[in-house]
Coordinates of C-alpha atoms in Angstrom, one line a residue:
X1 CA 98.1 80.7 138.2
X2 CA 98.7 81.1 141.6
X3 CA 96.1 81.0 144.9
X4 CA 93.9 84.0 145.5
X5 CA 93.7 83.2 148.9
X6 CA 95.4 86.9 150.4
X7 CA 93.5 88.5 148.2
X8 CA 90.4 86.7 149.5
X9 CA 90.8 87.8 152.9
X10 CA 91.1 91.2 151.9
X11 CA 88.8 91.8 150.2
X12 CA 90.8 93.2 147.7
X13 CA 88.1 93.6 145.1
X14 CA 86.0 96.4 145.9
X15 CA 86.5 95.9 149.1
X16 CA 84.5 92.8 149.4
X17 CA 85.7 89.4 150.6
X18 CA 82.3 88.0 148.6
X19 CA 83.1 89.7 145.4
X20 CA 86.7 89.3 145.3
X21 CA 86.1 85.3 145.9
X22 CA 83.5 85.4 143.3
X23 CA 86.0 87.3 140.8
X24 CA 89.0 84.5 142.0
X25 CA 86.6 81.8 141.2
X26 CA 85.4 83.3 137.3
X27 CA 89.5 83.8 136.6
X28 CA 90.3 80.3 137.8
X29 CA 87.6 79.1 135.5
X30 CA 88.6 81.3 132.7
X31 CA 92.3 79.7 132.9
X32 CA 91.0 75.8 133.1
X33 CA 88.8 76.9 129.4
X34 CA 91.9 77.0 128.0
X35 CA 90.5 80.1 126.1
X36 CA 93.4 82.6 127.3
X37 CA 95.7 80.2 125.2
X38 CA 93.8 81.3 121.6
X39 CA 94.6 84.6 122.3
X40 CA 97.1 86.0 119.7
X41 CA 96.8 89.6 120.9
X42 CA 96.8 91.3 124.1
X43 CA 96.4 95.4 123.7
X44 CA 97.7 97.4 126.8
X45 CA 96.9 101.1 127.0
X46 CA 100.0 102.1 128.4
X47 CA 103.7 100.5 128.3
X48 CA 103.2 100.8 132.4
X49 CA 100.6 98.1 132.3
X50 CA 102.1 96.3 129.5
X51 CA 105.6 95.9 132.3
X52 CA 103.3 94.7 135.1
X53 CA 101.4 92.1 132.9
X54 CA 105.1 91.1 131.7
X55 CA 106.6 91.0 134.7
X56 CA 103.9 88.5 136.3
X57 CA 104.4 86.3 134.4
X58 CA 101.1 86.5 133.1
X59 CA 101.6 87.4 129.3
X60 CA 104.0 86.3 126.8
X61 CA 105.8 89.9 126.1
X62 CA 105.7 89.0 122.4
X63 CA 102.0 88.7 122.4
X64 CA 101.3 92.1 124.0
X65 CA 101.3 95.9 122.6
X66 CA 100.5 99.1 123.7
X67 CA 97.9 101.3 122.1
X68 CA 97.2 103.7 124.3
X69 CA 93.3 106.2 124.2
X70 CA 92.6 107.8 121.1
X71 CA 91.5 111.9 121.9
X72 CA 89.5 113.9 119.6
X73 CA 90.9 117.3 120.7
X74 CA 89.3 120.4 120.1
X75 CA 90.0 121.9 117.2
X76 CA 89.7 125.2 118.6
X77 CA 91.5 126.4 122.2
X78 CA 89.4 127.8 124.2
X79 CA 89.8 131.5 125.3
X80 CA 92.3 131.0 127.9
X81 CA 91.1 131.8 131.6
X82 CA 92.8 131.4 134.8
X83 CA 90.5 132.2 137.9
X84 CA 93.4 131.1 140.4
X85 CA 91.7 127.7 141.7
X86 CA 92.4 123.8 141.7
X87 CA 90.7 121.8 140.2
X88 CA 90.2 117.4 141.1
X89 CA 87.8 115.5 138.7
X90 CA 87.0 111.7 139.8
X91 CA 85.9 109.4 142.1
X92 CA 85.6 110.2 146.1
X93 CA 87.3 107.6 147.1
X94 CA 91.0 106.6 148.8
X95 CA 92.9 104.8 145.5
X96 CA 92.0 108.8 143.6
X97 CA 94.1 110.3 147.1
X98 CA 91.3 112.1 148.4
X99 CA 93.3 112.3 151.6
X100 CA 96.3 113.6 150.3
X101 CA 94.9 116.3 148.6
X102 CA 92.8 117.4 151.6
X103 CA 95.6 116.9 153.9
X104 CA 97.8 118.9 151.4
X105 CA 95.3 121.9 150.8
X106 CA 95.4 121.9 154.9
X107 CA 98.6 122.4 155.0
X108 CA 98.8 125.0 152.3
X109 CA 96.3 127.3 154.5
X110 CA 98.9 126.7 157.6
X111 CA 100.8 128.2 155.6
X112 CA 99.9 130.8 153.7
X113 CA 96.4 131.8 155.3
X114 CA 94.5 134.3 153.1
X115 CA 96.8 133.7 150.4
X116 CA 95.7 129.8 149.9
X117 CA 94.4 129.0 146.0
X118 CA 91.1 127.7 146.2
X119 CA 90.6 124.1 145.4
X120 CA 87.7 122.9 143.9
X121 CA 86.9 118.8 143.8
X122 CA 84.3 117.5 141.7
X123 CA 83.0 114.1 142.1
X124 CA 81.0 111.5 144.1
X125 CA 81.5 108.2 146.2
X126 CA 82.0 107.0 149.7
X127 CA 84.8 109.8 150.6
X128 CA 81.7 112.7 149.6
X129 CA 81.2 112.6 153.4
X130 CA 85.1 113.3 153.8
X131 CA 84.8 115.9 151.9
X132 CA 82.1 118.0 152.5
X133 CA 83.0 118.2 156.1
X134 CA 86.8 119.0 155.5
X135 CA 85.6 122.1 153.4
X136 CA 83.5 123.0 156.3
X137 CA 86.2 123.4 158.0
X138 CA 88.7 124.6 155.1
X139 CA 86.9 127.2 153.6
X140 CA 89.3 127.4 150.6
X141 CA 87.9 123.6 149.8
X142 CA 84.7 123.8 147.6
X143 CA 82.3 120.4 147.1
X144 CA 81.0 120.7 144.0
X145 CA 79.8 117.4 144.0
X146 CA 79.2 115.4 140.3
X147 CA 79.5 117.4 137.0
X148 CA 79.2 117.5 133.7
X149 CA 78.1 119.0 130.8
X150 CA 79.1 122.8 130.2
X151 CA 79.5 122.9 133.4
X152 CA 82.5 120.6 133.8
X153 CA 83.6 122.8 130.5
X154 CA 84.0 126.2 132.4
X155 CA 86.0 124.3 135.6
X156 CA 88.0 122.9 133.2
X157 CA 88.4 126.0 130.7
X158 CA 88.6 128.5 134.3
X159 CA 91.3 126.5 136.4
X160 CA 94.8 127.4 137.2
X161 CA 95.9 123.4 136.9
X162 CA 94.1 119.9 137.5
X163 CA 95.6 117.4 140.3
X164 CA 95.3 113.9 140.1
X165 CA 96.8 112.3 143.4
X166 CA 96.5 108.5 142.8
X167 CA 97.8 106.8 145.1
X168 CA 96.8 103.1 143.1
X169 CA 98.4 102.5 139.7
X170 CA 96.6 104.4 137.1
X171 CA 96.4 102.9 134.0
X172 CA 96.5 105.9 131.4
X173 CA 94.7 108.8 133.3
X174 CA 92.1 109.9 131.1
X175 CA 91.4 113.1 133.1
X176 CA 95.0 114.4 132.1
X177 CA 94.0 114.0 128.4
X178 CA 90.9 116.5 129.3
X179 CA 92.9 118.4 131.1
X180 CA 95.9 118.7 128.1
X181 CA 93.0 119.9 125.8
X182 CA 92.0 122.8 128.0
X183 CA 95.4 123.8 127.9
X184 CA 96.3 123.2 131.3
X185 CA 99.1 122.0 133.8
X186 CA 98.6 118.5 135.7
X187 CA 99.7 118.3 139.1
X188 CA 99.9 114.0 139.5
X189 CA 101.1 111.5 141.0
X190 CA 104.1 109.5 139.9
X191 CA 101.4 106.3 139.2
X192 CA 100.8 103.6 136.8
X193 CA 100.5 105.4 133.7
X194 CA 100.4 109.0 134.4
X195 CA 103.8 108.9 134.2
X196 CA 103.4 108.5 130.8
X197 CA 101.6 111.5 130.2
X198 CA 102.7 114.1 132.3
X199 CA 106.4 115.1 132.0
X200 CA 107.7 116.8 135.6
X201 CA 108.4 120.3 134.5
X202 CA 107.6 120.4 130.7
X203 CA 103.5 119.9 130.8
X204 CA 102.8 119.5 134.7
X205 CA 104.3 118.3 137.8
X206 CA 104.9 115.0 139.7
X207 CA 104.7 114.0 142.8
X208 CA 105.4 110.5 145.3
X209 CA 102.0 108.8 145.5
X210 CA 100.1 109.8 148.9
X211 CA 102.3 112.4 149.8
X212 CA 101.1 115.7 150.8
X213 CA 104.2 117.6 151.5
X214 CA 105.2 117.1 147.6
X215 CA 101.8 118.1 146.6
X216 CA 102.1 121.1 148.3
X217 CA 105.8 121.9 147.2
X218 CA 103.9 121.6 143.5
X219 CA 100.9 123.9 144.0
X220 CA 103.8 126.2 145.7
X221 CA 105.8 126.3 142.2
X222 CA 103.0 127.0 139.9
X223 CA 101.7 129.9 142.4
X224 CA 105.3 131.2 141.6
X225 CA 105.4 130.7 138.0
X226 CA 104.3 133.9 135.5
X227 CA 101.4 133.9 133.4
X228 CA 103.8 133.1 130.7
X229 CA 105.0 129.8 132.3
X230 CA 101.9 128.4 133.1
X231 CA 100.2 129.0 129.6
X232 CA 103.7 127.2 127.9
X233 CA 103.0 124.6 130.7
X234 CA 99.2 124.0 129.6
X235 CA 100.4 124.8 125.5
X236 CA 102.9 121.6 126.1
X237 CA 100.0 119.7 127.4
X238 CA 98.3 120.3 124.2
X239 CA 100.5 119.7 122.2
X240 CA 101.5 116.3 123.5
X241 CA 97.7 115.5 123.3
X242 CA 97.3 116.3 119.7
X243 CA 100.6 114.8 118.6
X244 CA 100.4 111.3 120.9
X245 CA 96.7 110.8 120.9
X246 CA 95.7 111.9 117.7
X247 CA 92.8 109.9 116.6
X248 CA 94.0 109.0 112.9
X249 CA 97.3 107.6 114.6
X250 CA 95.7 106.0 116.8
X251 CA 94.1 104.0 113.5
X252 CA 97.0 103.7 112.3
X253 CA 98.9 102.0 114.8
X254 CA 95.9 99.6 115.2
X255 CA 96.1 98.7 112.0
X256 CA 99.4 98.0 112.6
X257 CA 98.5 95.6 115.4
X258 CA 95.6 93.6 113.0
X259 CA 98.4 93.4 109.6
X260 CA 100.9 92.0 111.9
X261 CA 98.7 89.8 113.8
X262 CA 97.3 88.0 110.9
X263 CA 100.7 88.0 109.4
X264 CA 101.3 85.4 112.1
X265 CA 98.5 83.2 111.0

């Protein structure tokens, strides 16, 4: 209800001081329909969102709930592998903490030299640049560039642990869910919704957003843990996944949302 003015100048949306002006003007429009009003319902998929939207102002906290994704886990675990690299899946670009992780892998060959995990980012946008020439000069970087398929399978099935360095506020973190069903450990950032999800010492690791030093002191205490730590690690992932985002719960609980929705008439 306010002016979108700052975020105007900014460019805030996509970096664009023409989009974000054409975003501010289709939300001022959107609040002078009136249509927001007849909204009896609004679904957040984590409680962190659902505190931000509160906490605005923006929704009355009795008409909002929290459903977070649904995941069909495999029903099967794959045969566990570890070939002793890190993996990043997402966008190339600064909110995802590109920098930081570079930074942080650079620091990690400073100090330990031949010993350094490799790190393996997979992905696209305008940080690819970034990246390719940082693994030029950081030879235990590796560019993969976009993937999918059963490809994106074996990197996910053959890594030590997945990072996700957000420096923005996540909402949920789907990547951790993917991550949870290969069994293994998630090195993230303490953002938005991934807090949610991971649980510092139990299925992965947390650090402060953008901070390399932290990352580092993360990757340093898996490459300490036994075989046995990291698989109960990767197993608590799992079991989190299968227990909080089961898909028939998920039903459930919206079901829940529609019976007590119309209960208000």
């Amino acid at each position: 209800h306010g002016s979108f003015l700052p975020e105007i100048r900014s460019g805030a949306w996509q970096g664009s001081v023409l989009k974000t002006a054409l975003f501010a003007l289709n939300l001022k429009l959107l609040h002078r329909s009136g249509w927001l009003k007849s909204v009896k319902r609004w679904v957040a998929i984590s409680d962190f969102m659902r505190d931000r939207l509160v906490e605005s102002g923006s929704v009355d906290p009795a008409k909002i709930v929290t459903l977070r994704h649904a995941w069909d886990a495999m029903t099967k675990l794959p045969v566990f592998d570890d070939c002793g690299y890190y993996l990043f899946l997402g966008r190339l670009v600064d909110v995802k903490g590109i920098p930081t992780l570079l930074d942080a892998w650079d620091i990690l060959r400073t100090q330990l030299g031949n010993d350094t995990p490799p790190l393996h980012i997979a992905g696209q946008g305008p940080l690819s640049k970034l990246v390719e020439e940082r693994s030029r000069h950081n030879p235990y970087i590796c560019s993969l560039g976009p993937i999918s398929g059963e490809v994106k399978y074996d990197q996910l099935r053959q890594s030590r642990a997945l990072i996700t360095p957000s420096v923005w506020w996540e909402p949920l973190g789907l990547v951790a869910y993917e991550a949870f069903d290969h069994a293994k450990p998630v090195l993230a950032a303490r953002s938005g919704g991934l807090g949610e999800i991971i649980t510092h010492e139990r299925n992965g690791l947390l650090h402060t957003p953008g901070s390399a030093d932290e990352l580092v002191r993360d990757v340093l205490a898996v490459e300490r843990m036994s075989l046995a730590e990291k698989k109960a690690m990767g197993a608590a992932g799992r079991s989190w996944l299968r227990r909080e985002a089961d898909p028939k719960a998920w039903l459930d609980r919206f079901d829940w949302i529609l019976e007590e929705t119309f209960a208000e008439g």
